mmCIF file of C-alpha atoms in Angstrom:
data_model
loop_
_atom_site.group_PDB
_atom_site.id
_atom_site.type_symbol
_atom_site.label_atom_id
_atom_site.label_comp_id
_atom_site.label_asym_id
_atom_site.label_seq_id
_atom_site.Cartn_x
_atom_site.Cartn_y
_atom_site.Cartn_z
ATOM 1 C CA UNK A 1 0.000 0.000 0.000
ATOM 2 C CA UNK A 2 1.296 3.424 -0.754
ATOM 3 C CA UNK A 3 1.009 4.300 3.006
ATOM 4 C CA UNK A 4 3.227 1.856 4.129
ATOM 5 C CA UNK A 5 0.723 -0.124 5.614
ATOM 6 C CA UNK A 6 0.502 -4.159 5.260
ATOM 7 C CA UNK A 7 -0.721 -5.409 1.931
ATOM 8 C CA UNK A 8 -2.161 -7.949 3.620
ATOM 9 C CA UNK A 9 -5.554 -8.879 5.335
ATOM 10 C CA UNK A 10 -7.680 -11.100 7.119
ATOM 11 C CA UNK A 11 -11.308 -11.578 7.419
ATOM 12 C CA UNK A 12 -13.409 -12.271 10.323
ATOM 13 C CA UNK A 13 -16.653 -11.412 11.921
ATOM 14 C CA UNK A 14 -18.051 -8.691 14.642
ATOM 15 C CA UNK A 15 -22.037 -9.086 15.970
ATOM 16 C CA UNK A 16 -24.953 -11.207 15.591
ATOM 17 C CA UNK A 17 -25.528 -11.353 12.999
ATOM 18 C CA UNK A 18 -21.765 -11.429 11.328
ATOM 19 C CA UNK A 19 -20.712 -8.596 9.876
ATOM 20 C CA UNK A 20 -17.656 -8.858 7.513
ATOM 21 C CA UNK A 21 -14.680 -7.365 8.631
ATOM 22 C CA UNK A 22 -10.973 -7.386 6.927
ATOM 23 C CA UNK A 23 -8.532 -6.646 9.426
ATOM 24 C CA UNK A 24 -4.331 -6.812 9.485
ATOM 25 C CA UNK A 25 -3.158 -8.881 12.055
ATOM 26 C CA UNK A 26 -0.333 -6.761 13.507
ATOM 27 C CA UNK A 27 2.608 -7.280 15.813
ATOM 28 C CA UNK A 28 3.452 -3.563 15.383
ATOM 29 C CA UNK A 29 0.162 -2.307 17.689
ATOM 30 C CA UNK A 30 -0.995 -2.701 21.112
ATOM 31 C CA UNK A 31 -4.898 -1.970 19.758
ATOM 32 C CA UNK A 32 -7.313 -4.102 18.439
ATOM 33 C CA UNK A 33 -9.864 -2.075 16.633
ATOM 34 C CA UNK A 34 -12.522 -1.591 13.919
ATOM 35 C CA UNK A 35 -13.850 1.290 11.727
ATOM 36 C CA UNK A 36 -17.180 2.199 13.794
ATOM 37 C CA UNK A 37 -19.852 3.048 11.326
ATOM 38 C CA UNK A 38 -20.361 6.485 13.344
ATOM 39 C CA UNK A 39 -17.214 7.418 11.306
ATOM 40 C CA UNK A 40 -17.483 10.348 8.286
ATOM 41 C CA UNK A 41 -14.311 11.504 7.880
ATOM 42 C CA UNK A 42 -12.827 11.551 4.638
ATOM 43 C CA UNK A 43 -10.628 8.958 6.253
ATOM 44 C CA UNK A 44 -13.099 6.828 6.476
ATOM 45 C CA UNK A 45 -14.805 7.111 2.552
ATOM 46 C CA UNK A 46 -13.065 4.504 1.262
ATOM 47 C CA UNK A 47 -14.058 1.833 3.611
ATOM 48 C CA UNK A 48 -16.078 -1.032 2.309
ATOM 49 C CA UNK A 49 -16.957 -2.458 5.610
ATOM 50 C CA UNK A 50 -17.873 -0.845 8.843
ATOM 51 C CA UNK A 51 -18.891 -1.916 12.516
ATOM 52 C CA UNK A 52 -22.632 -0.916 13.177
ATOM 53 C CA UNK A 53 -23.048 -1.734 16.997
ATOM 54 C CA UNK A 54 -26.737 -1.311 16.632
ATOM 55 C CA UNK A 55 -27.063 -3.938 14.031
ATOM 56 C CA UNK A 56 -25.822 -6.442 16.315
ATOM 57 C CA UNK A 57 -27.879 -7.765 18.795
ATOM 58 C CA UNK A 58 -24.973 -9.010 20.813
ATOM 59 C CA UNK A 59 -22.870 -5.802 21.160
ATOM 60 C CA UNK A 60 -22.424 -5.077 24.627
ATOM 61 C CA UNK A 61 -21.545 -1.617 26.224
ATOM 62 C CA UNK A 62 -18.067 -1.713 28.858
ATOM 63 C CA UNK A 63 -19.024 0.044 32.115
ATOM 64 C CA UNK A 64 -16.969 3.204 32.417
ATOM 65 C CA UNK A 65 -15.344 3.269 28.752
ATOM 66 C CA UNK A 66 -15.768 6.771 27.276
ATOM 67 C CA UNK A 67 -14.572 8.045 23.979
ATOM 68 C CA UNK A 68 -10.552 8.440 23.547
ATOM 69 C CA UNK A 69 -8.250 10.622 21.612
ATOM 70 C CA UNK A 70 -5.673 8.348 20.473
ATOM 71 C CA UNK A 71 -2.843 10.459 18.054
ATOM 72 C CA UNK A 72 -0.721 9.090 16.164
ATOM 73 C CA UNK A 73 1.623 11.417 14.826
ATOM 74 C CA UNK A 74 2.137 12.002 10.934
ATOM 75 C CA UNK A 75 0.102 9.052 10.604
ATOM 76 C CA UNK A 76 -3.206 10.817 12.005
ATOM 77 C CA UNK A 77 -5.197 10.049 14.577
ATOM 78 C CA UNK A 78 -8.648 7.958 16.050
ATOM 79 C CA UNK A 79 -11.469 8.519 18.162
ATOM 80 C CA UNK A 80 -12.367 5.314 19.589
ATOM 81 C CA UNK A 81 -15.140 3.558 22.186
ATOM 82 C CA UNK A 82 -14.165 0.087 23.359
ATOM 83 C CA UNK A 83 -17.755 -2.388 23.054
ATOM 84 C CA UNK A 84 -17.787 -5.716 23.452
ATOM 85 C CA UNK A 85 -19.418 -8.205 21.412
ATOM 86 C CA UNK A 86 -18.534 -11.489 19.684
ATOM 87 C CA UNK A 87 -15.620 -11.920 16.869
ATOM 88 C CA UNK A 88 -15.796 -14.980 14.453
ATOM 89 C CA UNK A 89 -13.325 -16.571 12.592
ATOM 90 C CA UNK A 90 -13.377 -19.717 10.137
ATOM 91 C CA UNK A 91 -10.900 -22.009 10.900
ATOM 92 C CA UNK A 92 -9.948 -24.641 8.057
ATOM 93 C CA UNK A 93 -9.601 -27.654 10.496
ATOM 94 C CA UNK A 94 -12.578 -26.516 13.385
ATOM 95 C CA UNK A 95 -14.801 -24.458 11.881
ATOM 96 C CA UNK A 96 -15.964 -21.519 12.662
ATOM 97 C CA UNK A 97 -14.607 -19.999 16.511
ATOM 98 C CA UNK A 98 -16.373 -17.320 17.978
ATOM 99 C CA UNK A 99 -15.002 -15.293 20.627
ATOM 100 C CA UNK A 100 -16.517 -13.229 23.651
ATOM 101 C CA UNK A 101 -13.840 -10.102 23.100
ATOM 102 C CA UNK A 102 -13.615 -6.040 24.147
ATOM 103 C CA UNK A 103 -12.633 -4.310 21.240
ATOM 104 C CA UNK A 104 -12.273 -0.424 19.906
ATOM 105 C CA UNK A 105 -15.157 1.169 17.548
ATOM 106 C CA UNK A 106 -13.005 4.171 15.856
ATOM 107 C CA UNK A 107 -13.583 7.025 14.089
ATOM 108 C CA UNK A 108 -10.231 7.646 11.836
ATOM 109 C CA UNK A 109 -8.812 11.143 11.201
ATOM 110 C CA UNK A 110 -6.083 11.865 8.797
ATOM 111 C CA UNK A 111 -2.941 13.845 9.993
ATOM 112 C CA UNK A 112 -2.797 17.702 7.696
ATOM 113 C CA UNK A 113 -1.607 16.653 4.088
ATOM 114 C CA UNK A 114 -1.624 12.881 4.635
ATOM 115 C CA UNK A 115 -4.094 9.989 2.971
ATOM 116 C CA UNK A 116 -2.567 7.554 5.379
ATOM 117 C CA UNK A 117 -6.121 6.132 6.998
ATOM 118 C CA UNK A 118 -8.094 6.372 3.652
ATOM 119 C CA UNK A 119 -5.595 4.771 1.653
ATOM 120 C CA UNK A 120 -5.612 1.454 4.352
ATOM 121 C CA UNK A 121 -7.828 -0.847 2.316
ATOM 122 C CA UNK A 122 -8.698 -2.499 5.711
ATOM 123 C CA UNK A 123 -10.944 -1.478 8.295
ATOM 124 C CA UNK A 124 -9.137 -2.705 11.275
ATOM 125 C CA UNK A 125 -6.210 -4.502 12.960
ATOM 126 C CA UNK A 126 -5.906 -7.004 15.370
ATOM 127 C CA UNK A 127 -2.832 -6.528 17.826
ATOM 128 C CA UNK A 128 -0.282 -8.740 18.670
ATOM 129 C CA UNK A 129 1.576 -6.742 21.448
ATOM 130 C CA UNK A 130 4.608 -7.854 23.196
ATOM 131 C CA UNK A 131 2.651 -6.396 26.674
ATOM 132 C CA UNK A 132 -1.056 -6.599 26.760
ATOM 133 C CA UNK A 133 -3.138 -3.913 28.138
ATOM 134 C CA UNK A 134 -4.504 -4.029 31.882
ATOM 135 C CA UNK A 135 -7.342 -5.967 31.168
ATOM 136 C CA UNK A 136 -9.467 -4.306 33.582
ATOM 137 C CA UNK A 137 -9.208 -0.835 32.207
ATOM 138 C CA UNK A 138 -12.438 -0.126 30.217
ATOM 139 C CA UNK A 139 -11.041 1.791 27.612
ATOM 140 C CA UNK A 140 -8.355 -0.720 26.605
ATOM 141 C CA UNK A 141 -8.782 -3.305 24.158
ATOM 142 C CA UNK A 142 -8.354 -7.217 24.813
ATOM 143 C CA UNK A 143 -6.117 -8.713 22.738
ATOM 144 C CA UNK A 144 -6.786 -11.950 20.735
ATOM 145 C CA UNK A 145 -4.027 -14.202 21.728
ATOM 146 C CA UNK A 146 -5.175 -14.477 25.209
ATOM 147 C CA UNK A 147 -8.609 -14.122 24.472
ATOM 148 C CA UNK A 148 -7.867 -17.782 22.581
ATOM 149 C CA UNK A 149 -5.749 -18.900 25.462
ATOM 150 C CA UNK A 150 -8.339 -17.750 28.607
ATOM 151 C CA UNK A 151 -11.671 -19.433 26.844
ATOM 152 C CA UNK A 152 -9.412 -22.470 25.555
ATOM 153 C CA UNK A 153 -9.305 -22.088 21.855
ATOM 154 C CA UNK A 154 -5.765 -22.792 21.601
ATOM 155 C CA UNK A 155 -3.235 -24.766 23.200
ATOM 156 C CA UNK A 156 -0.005 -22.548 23.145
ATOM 157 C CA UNK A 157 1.213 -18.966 23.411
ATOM 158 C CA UNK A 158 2.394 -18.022 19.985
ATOM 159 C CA UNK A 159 0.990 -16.321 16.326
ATOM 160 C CA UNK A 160 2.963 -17.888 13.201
ATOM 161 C CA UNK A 161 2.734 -15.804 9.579
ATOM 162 C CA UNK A 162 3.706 -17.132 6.277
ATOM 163 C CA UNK A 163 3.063 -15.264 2.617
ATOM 164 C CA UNK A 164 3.300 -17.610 -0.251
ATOM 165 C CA UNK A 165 2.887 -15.143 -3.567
ATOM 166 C CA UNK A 166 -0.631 -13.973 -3.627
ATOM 167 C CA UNK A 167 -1.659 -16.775 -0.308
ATOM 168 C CA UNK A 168 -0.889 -16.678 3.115
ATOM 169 C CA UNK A 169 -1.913 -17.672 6.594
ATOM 170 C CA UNK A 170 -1.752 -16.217 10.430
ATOM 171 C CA UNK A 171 -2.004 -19.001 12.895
ATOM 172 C CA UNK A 172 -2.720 -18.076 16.388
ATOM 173 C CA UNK A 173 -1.607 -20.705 18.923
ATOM 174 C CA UNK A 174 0.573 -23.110 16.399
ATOM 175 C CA UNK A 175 2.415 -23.181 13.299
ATOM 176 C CA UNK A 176 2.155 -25.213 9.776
ATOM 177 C CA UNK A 177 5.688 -27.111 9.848
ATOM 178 C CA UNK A 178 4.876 -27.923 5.801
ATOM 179 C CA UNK A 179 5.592 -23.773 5.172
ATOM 180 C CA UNK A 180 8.982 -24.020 6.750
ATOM 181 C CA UNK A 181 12.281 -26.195 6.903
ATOM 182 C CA UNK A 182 13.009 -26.832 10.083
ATOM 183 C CA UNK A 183 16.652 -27.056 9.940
ATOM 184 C CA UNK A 184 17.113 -23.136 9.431
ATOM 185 C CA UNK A 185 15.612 -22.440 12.973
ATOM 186 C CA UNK A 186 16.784 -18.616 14.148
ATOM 187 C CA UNK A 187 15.892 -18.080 17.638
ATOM 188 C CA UNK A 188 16.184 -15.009 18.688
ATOM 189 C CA UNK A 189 15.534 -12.980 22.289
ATOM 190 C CA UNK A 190 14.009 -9.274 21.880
ATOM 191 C CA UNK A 191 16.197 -7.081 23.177
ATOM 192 C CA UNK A 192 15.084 -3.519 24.964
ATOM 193 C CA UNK A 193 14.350 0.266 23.305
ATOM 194 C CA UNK A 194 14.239 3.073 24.756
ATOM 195 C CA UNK A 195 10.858 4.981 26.019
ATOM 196 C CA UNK A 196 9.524 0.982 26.297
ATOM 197 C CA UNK A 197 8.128 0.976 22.887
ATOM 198 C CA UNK A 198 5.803 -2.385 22.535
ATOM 199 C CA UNK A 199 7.244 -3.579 19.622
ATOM 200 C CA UNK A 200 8.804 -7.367 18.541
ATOM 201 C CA UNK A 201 12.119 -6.226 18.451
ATOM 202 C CA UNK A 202 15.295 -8.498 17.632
ATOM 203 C CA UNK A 203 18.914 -7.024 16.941
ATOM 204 C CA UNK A 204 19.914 -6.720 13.173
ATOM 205 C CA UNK A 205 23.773 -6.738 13.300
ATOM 206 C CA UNK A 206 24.191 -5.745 9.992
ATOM 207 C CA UNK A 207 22.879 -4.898 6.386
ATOM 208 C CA UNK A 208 25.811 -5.703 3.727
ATOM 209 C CA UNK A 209 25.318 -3.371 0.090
ATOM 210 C CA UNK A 210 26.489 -6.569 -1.924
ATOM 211 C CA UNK A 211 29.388 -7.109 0.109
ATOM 212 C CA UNK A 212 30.013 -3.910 2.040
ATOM 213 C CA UNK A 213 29.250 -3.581 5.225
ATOM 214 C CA UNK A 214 26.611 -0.663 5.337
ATOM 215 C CA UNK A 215 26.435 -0.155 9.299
ATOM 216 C CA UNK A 216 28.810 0.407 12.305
ATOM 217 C CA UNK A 217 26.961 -0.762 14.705
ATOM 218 C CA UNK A 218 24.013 -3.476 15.500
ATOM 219 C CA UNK A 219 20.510 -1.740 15.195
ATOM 220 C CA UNK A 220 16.928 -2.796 16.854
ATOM 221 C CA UNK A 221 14.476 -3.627 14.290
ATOM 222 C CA UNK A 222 11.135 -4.409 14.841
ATOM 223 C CA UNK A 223 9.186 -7.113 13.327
ATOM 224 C CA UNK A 224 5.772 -5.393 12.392
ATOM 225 C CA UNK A 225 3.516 -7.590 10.169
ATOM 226 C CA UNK A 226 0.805 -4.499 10.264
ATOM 227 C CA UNK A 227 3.911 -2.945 8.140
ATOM 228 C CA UNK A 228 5.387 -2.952 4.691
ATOM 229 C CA UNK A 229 8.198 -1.200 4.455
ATOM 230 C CA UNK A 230 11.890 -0.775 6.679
ATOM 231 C CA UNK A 231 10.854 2.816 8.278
ATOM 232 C CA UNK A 232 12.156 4.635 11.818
ATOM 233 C CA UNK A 233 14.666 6.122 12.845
ATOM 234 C CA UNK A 234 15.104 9.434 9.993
ATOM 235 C CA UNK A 235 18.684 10.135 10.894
ATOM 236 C CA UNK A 236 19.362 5.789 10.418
ATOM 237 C CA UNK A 237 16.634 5.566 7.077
ATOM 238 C CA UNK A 238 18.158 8.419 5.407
ATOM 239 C CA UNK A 239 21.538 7.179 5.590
ATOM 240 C CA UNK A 240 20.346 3.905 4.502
ATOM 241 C CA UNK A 241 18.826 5.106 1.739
ATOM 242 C CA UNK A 242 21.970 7.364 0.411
ATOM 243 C CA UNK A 243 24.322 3.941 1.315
ATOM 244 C CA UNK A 244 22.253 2.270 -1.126
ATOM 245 C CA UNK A 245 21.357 4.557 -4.032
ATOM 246 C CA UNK A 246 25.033 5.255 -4.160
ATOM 247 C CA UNK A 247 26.910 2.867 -6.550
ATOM 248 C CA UNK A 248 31.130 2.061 -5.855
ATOM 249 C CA UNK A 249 31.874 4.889 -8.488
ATOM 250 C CA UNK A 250 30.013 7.562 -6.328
ATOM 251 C CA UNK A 251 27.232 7.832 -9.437
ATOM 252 C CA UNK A 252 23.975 8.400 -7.761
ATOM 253 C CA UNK A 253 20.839 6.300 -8.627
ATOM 254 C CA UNK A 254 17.479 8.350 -7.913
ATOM 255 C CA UNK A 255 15.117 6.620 -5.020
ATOM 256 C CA UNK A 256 12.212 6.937 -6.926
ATOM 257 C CA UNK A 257 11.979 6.879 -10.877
ATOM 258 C CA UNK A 258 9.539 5.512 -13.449
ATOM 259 C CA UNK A 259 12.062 3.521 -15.736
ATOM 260 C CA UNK A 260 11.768 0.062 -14.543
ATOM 261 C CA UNK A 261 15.198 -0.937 -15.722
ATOM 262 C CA UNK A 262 16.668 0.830 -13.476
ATOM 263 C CA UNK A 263 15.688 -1.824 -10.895
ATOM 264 C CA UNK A 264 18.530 -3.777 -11.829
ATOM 265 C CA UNK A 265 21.264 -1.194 -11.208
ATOM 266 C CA UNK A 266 20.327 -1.223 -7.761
ATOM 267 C CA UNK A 267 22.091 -4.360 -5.095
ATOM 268 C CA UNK A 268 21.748 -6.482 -3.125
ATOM 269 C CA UNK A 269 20.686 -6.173 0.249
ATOM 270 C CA UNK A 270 21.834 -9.369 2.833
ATOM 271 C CA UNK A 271 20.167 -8.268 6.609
ATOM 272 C CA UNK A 272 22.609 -9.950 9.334
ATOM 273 C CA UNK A 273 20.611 -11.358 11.894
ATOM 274 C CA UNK A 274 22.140 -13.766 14.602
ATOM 275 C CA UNK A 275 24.830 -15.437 12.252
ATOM 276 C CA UNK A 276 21.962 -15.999 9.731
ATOM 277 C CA UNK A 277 21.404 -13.972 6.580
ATOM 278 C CA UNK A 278 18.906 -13.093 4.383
ATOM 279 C CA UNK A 279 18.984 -11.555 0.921
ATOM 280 C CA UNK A 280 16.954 -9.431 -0.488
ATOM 281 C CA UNK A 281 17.141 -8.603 -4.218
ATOM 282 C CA UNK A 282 16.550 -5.207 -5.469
ATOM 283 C CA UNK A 283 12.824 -6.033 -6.935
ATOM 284 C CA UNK A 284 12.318 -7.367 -3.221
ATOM 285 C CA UNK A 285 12.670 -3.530 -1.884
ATOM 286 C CA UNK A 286 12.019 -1.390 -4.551
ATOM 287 C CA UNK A 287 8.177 -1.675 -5.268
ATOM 288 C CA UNK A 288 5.669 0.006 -8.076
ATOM 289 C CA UNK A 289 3.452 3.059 -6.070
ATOM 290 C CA UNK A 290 0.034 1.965 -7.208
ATOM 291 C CA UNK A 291 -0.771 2.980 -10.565
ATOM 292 C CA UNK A 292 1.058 6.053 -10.753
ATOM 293 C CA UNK A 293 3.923 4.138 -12.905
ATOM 294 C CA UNK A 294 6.489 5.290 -10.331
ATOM 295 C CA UNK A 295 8.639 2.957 -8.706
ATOM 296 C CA UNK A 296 10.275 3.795 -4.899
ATOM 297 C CA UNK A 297 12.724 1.880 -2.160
ATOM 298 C CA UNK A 298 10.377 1.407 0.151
ATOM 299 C CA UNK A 299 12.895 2.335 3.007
ATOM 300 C CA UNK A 300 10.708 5.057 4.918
ATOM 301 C CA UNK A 301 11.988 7.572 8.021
ATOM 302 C CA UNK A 302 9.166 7.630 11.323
ATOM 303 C CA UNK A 303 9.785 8.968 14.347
ATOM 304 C CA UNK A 304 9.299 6.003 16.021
ATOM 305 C CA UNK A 305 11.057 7.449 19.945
ATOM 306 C CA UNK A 306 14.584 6.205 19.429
ATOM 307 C CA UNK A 307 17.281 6.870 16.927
ATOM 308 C CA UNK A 308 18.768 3.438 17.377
ATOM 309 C CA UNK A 309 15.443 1.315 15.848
ATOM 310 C CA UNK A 310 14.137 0.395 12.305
ATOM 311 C CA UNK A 311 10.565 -1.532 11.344
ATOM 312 C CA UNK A 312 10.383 -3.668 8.566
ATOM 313 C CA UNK A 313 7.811 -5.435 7.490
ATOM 314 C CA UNK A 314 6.208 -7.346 4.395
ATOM 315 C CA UNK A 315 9.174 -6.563 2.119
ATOM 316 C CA UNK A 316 11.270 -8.787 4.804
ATOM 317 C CA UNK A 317 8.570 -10.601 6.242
ATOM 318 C CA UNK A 318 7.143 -11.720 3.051
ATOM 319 C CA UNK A 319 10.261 -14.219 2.397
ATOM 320 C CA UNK A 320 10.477 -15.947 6.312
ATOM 321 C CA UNK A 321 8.157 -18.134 8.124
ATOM 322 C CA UNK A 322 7.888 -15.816 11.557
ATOM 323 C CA UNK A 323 6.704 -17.016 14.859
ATOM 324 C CA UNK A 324 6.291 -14.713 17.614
ATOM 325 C CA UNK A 325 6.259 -16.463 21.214
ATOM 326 C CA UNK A 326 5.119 -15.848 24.340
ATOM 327 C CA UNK A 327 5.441 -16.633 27.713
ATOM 328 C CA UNK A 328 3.870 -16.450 31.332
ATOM 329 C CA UNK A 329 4.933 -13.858 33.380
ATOM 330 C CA UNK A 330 2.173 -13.826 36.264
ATOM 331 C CA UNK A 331 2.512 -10.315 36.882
ATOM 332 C CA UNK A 332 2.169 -9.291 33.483
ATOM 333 C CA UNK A 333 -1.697 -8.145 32.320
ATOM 334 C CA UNK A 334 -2.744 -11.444 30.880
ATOM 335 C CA UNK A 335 -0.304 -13.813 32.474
ATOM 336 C CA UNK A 336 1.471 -13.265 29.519
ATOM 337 C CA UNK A 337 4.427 -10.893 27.626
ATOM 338 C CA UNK A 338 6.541 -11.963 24.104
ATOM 339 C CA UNK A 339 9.292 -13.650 24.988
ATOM 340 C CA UNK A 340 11.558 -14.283 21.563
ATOM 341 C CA UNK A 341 11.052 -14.809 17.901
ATOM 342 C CA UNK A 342 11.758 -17.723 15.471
ATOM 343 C CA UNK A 343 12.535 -17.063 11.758
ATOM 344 C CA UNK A 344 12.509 -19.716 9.245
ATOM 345 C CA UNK A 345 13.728 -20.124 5.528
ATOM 346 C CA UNK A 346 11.140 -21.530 3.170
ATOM 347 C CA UNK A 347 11.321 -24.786 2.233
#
């Protein structure tokens, strides 16, 4: 998506009776949330689907929950009213599962100059936090992992993602070992950020232009699957981005041109990541913007609250099997906080 956001979606469920829903499933937010059909923003005109609370004769008003301001930065901002209400999802092997959940109804507002909200093709996100909120709070959101773990829909603490071309699949509570070869196993601890951002971070130790080193020290980066691009950090992205559109003989290539050929001139990119590494060829970051006929590294700078972490998502995450695992803490909202993250090659 030209905003940066994940091109891909889910589909589930909210009331009695279901109404459709496509929502990201996102390790890079704490909320989980749904465009509220109170919504008129021009933000909100390009949604298909919305959440009508008084269509459902199941939605169920949280004592004490009044409307929040919730701003986001550049990216805009959200009114939102936490319900509750059921959420229904088909699973291939069980059916369907339906889930007694508190979620956020939100009204989406752009930030001055930006499309970012009504150029998300989705109308919601499920969150995949490393912390969950206090689940006593009535303006906080539950979160679905454990949701699924507290009313016994699955059997262990983890979320697994795999994109296969235009297929893929988000298992909550297990993985598919046929999407994955086993033997390339990368286990890796999250390591801390400042401010305590909530985010799946692991410790990139380097990213090589072909074979030159490109950085002189490791870097955080956070695995966000509600993401596409590598974005944070603007003093880190921008240096990034003039490493790597500047060839051995100093010539400069442009980050964003219309002459596909030039795809080719740009190189390789291998991301160093606990002895492993993993390539990415120039057609894996450099990616058409819609149907303007324009082509752009999707390499992106955010304020993000520290100068020493990146995000990266589908244009990394796209060619690994992820799983994201928890475990219990009991003094942690929940019972439970992420604990590391596996990556897998592809079989």
């Amino acid at each position: 998506m030209d905003n940066g956001a994940t091109p891909w979606y889910a589909t589930l469920f909210l009331g009695t009776p279901g109404q459709t829903m496509t929502v990201m499933m996102d390790t890079g937010t704490t909320n989980t949330w749904v465009t509220s059909s109170l919504c008129s923003t021009e933000a909100c005109s390009t949604k298909r689907y919305k959440y009508d609370l008084i269509l459902s004769a199941t939605h169920n008003e949280v004592a004490g929950a009044t409307w929040q301001n919730n701003d986001l930065g550049s990216w805009g901002a959200f009114e939102s009213l936490s319900g509750r209400d059921y959420m229904r999802f088909s699973d291939p092997k069980r059916g369907d599962i339906k889930l007694w959940m508190k979620f956020l109804s939100a009204i989406l507002k752009d930030a001055p100059g930006s499309t970012n909200w009504k150029d998300l093709d989705m109308c919601g996100g499920v969150g995949f936090p490393v912390i969950f909120n206090a689940p006593d709070e009535p303006n906080n959101p539950e979160s679905l992992l454990p949701i699924m773990l507290n009313q016994g829909v699955i059997p262990d603490p983890l979320v697994s993602f795999w994109i296969d071309g235009d297929d893929g699949g988000c298992i909550v509570g297990g993985t598919d070992p046929s999407r994955y070869d086993a033997n390339t196993i990368n286990e890796l601890p999250l390591t801390s950020v400042a401010d305590n951002l909530n985010l799946w971070t692991i410790e990139l130790e380097q990213i090589q232009r072909d074979s030159t080193p490109l950085l002189d020290r490791p870097v955080n980066l956070a695995l966000d699957t509600g993401s596409s691009r590598f974005k944070g950090s603007p003093v880190l992205i921008e240096y990034l981005i003039d490493r790597i559109t500047t060839k051995p003989d100093g010539e400069k290539l442009p980050s964003t041109f219309s002459d596909p050929s030039l795809i080719q001139e740009f190189p390789c990119l291998r991301l160093e990541i606990n002895g492993h590494g993993y390539t990415l060829q120039p057609e894996d970051y450099i990616w058409q913007i819609g149907s303007s006929g324009l082509f752009s590294l999707q390499f992106h700078p955010l304020d993000v609250g520290d100068e020493n972490t990146i995000l990266v998502g589908s244009v990394f995450l796209d060619h690994v099997y992820s799983v994201f695992q928890y475990e219990a803490v009991p003094t942690a909202p929940h019972g439970f906080k992420g604990s590391r993250v596996y990556l897998y090659e592809k079989p």
